[in-house]
Tab-separated table of C-alpha atoms in Angstrom:
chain	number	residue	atom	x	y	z
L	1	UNK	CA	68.561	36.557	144.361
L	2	UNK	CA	67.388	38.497	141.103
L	3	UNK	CA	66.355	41.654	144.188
L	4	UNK	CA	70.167	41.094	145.416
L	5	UNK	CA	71.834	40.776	142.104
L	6	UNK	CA	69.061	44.515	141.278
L	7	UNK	CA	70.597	46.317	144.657
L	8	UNK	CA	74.346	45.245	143.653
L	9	UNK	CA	73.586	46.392	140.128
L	10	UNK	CA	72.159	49.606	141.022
L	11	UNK	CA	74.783	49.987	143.581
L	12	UNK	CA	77.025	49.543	141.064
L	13	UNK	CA	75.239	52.445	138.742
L	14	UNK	CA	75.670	54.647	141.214
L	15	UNK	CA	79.147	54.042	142.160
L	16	UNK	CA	80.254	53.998	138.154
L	17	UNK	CA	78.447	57.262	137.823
L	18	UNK	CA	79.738	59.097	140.284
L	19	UNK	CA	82.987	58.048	139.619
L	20	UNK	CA	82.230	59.369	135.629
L	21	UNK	CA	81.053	62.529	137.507
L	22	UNK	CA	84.146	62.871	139.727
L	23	UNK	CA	86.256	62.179	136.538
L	24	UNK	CA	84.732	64.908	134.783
L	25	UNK	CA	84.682	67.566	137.576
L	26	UNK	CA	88.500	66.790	137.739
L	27	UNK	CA	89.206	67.119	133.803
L	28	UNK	CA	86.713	70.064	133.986
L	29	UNK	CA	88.650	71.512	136.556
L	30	UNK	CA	92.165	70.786	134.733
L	31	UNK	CA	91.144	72.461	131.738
L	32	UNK	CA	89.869	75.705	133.060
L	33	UNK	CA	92.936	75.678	135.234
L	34	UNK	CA	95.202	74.889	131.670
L	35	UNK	CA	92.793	77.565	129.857
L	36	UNK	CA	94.345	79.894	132.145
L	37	UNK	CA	90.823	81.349	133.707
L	38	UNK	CA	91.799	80.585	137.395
L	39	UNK	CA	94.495	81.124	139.636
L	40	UNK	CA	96.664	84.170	140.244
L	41	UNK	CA	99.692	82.829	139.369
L	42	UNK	CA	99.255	83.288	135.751
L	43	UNK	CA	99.549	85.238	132.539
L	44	UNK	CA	97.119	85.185	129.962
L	45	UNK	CA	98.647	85.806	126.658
L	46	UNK	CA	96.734	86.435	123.249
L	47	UNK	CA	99.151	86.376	120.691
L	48	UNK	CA	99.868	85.200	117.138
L	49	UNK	CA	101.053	82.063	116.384
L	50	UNK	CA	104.765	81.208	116.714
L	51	UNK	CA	105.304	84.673	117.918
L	52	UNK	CA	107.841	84.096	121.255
L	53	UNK	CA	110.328	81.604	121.738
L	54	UNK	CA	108.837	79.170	124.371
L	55	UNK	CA	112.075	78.568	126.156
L	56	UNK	CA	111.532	82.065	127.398
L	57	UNK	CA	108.106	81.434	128.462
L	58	UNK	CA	109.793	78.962	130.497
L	59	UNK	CA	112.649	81.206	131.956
L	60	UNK	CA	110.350	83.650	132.752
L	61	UNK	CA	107.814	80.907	134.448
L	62	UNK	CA	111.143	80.276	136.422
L	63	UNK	CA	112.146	83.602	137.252
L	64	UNK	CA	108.884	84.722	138.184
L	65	UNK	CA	106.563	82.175	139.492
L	66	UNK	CA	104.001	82.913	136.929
L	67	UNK	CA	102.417	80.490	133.933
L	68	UNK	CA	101.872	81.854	131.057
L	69	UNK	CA	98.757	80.471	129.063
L	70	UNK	CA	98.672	81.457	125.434
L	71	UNK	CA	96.170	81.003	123.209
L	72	UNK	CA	96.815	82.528	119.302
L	73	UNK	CA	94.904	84.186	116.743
L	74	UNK	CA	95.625	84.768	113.032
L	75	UNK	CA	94.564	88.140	112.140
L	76	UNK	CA	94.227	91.426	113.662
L	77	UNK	CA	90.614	91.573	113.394
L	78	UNK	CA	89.500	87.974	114.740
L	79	UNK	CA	91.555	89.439	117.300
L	80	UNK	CA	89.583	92.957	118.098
L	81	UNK	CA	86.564	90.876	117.992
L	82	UNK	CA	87.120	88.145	120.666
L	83	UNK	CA	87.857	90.932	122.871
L	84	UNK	CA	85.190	93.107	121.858
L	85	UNK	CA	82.526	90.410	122.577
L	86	UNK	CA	84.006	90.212	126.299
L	87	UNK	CA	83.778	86.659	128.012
L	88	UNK	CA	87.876	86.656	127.566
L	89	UNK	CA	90.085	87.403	130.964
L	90	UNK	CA	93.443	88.160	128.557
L	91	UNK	CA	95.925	89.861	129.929
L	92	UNK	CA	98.169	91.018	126.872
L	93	UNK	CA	97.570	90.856	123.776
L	94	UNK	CA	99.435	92.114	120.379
L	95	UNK	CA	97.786	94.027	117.948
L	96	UNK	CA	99.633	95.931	114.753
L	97	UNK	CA	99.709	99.839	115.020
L	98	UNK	CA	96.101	100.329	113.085
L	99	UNK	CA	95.085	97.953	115.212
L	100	UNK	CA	95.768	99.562	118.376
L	101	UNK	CA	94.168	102.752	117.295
L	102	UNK	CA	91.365	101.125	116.394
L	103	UNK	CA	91.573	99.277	119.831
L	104	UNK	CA	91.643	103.017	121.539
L	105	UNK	CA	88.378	104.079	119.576
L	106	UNK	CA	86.537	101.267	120.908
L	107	UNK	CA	87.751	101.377	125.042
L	108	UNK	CA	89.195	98.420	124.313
L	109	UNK	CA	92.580	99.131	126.500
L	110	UNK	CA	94.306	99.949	129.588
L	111	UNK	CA	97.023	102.296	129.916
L	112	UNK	CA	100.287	101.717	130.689
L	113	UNK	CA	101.352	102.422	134.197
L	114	UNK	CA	104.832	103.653	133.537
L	115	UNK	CA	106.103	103.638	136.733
L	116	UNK	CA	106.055	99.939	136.856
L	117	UNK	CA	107.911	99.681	133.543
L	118	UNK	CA	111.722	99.413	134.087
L	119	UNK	CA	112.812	99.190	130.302
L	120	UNK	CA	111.475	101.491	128.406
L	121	UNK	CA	115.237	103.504	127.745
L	122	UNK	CA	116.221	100.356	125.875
L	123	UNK	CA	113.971	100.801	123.123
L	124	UNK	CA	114.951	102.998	119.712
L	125	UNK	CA	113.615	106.275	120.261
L	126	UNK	CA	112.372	106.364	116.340
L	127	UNK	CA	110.012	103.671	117.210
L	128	UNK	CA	108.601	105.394	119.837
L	129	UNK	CA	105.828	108.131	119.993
L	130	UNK	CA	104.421	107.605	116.840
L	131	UNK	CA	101.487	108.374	115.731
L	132	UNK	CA	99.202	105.338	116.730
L	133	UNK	CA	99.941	105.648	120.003
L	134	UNK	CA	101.532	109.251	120.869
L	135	UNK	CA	103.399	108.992	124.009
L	136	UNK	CA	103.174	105.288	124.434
L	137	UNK	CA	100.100	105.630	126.197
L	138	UNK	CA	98.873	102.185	125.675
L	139	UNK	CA	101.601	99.997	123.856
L	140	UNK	CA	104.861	98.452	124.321
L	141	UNK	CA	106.869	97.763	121.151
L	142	UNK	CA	107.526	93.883	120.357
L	143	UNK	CA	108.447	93.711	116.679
L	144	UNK	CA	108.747	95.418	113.258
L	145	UNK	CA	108.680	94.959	109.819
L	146	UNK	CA	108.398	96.273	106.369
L	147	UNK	CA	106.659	94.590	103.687
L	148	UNK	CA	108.962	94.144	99.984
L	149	UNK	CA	109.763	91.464	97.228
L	150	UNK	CA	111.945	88.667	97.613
L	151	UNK	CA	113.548	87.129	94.450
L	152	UNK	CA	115.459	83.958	93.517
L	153	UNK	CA	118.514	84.470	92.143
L	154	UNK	CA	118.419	81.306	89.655
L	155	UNK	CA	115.441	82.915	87.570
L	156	UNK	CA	116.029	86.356	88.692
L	157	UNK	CA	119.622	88.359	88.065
L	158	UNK	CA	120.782	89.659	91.442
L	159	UNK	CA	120.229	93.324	91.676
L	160	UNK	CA	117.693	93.873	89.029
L	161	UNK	CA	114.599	94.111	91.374
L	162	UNK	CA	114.620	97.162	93.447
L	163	UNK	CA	111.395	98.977	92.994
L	164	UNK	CA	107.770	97.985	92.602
L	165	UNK	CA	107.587	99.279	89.135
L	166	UNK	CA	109.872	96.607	88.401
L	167	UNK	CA	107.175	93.729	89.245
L	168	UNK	CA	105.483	95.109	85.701
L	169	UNK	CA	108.594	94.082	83.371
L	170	UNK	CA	107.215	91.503	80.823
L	171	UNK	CA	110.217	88.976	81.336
L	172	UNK	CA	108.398	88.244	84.733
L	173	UNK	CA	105.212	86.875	82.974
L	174	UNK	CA	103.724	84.134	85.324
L	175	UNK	CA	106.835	84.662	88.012
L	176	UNK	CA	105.095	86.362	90.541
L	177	UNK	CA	103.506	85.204	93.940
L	178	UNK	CA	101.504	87.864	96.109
L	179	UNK	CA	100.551	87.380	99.765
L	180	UNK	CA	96.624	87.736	100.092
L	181	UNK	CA	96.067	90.466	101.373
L	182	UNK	CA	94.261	93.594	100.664
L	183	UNK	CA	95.615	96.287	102.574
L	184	UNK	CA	99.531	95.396	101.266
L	185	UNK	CA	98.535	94.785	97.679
L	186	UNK	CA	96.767	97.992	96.924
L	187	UNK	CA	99.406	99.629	99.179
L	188	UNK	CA	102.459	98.155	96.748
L	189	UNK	CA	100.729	99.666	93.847
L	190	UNK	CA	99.949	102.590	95.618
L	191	UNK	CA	103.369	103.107	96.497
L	192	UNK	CA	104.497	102.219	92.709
L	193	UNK	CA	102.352	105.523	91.744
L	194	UNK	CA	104.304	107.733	94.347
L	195	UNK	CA	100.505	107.971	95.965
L	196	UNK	CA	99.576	107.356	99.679
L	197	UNK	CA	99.119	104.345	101.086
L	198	UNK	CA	96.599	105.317	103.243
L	199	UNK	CA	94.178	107.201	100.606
L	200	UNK	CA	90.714	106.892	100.527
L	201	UNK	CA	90.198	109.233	97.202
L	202	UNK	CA	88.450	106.216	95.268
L	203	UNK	CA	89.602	107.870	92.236
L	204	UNK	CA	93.343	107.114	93.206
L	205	UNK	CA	92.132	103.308	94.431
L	206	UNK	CA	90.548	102.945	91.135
L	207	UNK	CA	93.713	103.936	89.294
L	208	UNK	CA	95.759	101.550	91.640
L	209	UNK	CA	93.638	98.426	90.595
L	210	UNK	CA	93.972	98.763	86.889
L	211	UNK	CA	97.487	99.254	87.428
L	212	UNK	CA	97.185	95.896	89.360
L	213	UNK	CA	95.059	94.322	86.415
L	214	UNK	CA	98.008	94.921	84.332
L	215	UNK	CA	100.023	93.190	86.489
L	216	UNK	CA	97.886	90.162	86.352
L	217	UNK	CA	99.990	88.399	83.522
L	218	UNK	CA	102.929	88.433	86.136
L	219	UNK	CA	100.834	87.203	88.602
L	220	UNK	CA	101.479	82.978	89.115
L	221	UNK	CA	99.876	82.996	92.301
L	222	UNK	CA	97.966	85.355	95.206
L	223	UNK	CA	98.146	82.694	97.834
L	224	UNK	CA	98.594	82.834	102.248
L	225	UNK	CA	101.119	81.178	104.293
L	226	UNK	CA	101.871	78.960	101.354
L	227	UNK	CA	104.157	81.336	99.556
L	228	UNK	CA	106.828	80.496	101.880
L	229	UNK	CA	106.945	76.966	100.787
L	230	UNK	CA	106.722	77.994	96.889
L	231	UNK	CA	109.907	80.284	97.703
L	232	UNK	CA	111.844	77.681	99.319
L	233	UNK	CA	111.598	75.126	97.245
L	234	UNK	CA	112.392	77.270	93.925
L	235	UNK	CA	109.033	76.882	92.586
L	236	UNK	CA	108.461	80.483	92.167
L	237	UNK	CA	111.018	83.208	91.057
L	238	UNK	CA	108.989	86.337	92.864
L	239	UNK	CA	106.975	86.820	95.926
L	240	UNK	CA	105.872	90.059	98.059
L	241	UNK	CA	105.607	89.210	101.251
L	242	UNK	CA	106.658	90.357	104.421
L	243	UNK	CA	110.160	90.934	106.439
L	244	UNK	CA	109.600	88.253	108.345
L	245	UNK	CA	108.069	86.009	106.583
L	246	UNK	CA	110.689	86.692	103.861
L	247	UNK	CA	113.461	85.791	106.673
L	248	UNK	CA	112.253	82.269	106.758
L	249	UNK	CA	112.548	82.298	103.471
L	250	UNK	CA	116.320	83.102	103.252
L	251	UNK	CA	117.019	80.794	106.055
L	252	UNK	CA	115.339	78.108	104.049
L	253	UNK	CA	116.599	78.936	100.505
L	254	UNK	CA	120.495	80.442	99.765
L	255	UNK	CA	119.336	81.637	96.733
L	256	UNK	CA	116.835	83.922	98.044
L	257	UNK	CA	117.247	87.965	98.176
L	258	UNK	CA	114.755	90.547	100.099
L	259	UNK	CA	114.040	94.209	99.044
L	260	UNK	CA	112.596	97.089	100.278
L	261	UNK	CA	111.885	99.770	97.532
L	262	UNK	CA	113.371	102.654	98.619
L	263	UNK	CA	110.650	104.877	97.252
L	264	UNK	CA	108.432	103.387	99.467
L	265	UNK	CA	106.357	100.481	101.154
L	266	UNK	CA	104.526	99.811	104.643
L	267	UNK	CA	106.219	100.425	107.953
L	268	UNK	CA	104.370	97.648	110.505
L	269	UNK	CA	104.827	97.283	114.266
L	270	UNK	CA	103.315	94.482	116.512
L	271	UNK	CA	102.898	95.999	119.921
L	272	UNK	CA	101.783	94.634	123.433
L	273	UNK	CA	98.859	96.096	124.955
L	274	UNK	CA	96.609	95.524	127.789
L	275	UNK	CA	92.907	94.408	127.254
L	276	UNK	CA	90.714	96.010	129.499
L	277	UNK	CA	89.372	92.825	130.933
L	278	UNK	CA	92.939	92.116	132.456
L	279	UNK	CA	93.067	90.428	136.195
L	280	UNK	CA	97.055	89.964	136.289
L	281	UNK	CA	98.601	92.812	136.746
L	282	UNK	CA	101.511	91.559	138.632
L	283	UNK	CA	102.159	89.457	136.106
L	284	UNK	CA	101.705	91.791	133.597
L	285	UNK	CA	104.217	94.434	134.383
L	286	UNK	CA	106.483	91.623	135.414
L	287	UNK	CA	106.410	90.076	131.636
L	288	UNK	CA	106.717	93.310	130.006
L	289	UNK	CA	109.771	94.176	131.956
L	290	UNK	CA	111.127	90.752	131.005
L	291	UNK	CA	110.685	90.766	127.661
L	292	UNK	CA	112.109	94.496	127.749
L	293	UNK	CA	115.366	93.080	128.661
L	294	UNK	CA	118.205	93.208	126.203
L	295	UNK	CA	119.072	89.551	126.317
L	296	UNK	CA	115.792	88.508	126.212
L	297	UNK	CA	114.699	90.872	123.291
L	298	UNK	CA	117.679	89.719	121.381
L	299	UNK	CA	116.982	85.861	121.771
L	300	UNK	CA	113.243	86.871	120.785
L	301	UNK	CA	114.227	88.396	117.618
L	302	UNK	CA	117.088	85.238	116.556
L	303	UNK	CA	113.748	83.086	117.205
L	304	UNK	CA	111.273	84.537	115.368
L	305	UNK	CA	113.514	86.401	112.649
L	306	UNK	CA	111.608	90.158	112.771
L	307	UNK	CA	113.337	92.926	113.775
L	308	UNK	CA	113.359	94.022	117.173
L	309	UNK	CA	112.521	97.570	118.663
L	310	UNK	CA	114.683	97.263	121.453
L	311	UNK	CA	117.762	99.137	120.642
L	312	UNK	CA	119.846	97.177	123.354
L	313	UNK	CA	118.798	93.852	122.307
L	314	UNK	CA	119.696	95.031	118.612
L	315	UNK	CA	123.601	95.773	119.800
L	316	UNK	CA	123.730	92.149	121.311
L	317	UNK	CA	122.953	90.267	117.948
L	318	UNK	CA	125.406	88.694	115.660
L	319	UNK	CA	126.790	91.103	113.464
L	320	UNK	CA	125.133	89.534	110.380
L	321	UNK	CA	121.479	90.155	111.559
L	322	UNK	CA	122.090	93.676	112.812
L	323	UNK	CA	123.919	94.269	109.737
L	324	UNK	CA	121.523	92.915	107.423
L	325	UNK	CA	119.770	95.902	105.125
L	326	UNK	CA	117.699	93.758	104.296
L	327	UNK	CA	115.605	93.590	107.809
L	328	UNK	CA	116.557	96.508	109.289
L	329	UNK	CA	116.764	99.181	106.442
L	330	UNK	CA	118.820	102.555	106.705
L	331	UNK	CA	117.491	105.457	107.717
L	332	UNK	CA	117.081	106.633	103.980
L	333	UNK	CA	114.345	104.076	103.331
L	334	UNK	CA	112.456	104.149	106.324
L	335	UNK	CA	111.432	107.819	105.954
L	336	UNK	CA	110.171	106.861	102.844
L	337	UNK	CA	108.146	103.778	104.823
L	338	UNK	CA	104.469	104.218	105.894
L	339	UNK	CA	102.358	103.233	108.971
L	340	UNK	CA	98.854	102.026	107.851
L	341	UNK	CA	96.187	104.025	109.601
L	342	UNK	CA	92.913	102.893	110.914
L	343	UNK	CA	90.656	103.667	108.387
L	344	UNK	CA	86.667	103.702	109.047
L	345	UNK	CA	84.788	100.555	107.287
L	346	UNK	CA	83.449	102.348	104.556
L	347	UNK	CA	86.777	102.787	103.624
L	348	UNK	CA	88.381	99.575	104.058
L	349	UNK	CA	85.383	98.092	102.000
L	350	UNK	CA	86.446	100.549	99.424
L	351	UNK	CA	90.259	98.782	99.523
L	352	UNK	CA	88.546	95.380	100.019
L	353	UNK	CA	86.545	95.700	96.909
L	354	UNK	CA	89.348	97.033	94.338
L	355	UNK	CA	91.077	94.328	95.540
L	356	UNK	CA	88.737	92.021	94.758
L	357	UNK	CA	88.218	93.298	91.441
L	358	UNK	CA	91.799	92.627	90.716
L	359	UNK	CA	91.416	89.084	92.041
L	360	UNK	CA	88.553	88.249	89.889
L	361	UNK	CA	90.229	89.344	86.986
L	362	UNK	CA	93.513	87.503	87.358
């Protein structure tokens, strides 16, 4: 009996165990298929977070046939470096213009085969061959952006804050919230001085960070994602920030204004690119031509609340967006805007460590 009740126990074993082995063969199997690393009728889409309305993920999955798997990052440069250490089978990703040229140094990309692109014309010709990416070798526009100060109307008197020098005014002491960031906080006093913000003359970045020490009494806050929340619920009178981050803000606070100083600030573009580990290309050119649709663009944009590229998709928005100065400045101010450039790391160590400076003595 006890041999019996050993062969049905170890019968048993068996049976549970491959049953636990056939269970995790299938869930192994469902997540490589859900990681988007198998199959051809996919997309594999490295983006940032909360950057594409997912109903049109899902019109396009039903237009085309293909899934699109997206998996987010939330910088630039965790970016380049997931797809510089290989292992990754992405098929578009979307880096900022530095980004991209930085991208180009390293072999990182495929170019564009144009004659599978179908919507190209739609796009606004000034946002087009520039200097990133001359001839639009290598990148697709998506979204732009400039980076300014919002204000708050109920501490701040409407139309007083126009220019960076203004941040400085004493009457702002402990007002002032400033997304972390080095790059766009030595830029904004850059800009203040009528200087470059792409220098490397470390005399001029020296100059720019004891400006920014004396704007340290100003300074409530030098904080993330979490400035949005500050805004919105009135808890701060004065942020910089960027355009689209700053139109969250509006929609979520009346009282809210956004500037861009007309003597200058930073001109950004997101862009989508091809990694050169791509497998999809059907897929590819098929999303890119779908996203370079007017109607499509345009939904994008209401969605996400940047500004959009694609000169079509700009004519088929509500008259109050396309209107707006506020996210999509006149032509005055954005020849006055500047594209970062890709700067070698010696140099962005230099920006990094002015920057910390400033942060250590606020």
């Amino acid at each position: 009996m006890k041999k019996l009740l050993s062969i049905i126990v170890s019968l048993l074993v068996v049976c549970g165990l491959l049953v636990v082995c056939g269970l995790l063969a299938f869930g192994a199997q469902r997540l490589q298929t859900s990681s988007g690393s198998t199959g051809k009728k996919v997309l594999n889409l490295y983006t940032w977070g909360d950057y594409i309305d997912p109903s049109l993920l899902t019109k396009f999955q039903k237009q085309t046939g293909y899934h699109v798997n997206v998996e987010t990052f939330d910088s630039n440069e965790a970016m380049y470096t997931k797809i510089k250490q290989g292992g990754t089978s992405y098929d578009l990703t979307v880096p900022s213009d530095y980004m991209i040229e930085k991208m180009k140094k390293a072999h990182l990309l495929l170019p564009l085969n144009k004659s599978k692109l179908t919507g190209m014309k739609n796009y606004d010709p000034r946002f087009m061959n520039l200097a990133f990416d001359q001839h639009n070798r290598y990148s697709v526009p998506y979204f732009w952006g400039t980076l300014g100060i919002i204000y708050n109307d109920k501490y701040v008197q409407p139309g007083s804050i126009q220019h960076w020098n203004d941040l400085w005014q004493r009457k702002y002491h402990n007002k002032i919230m400033l997304i972390d960031s080095a790059r766009d906080v030595m830029g904004f006093a850059l800009a203040s001085m009528n200087q470059s913000m792409n220098t490397t003359d470390p005399a001029t970045l020296l100059a720019a960070r004891n400006k920014l020490n004396r704007l340290s009494p100003n300074v409530k806050a030098v904080v993330a994602d979490e400035i949005k929340m500050y805004m919105i619920q009135n808890e701060a009178a004065i942020a910089v920030d960027w355009s689209g981050e700053a139109s969250e803000m509006l929609a979520g606070n009346s009282h809210l204004h956004y500037v861009v100083p007309s003597e200058g600030s930073n001109l950004w573009f997101d862009n989508l690119v091809i990694p050169k580990t791509a497998k999809h290309f059907k897929a590819i050119y098929a999303f890119l031509n779908f996203m370079s649709e007017p109607k499509n663009a345009a939904q994008n944009a209401e969605y996400i609340g940047y500004a959009t590229p694609n000169r079509k998709a700009k004519a088929l928005l509500p008259k109050a967006i396309r209107n707006d100065r506020q996210f999509y400045p006149d032509n005055n101010t954005i020849k006055h805007l500047q594209i970062y450039q890709d700067l070698s790391p010696a140099k962005v160590g230099l920006y990094n460590d002015r920057y910390l400076e400033f942060k250590m003595h606020h």
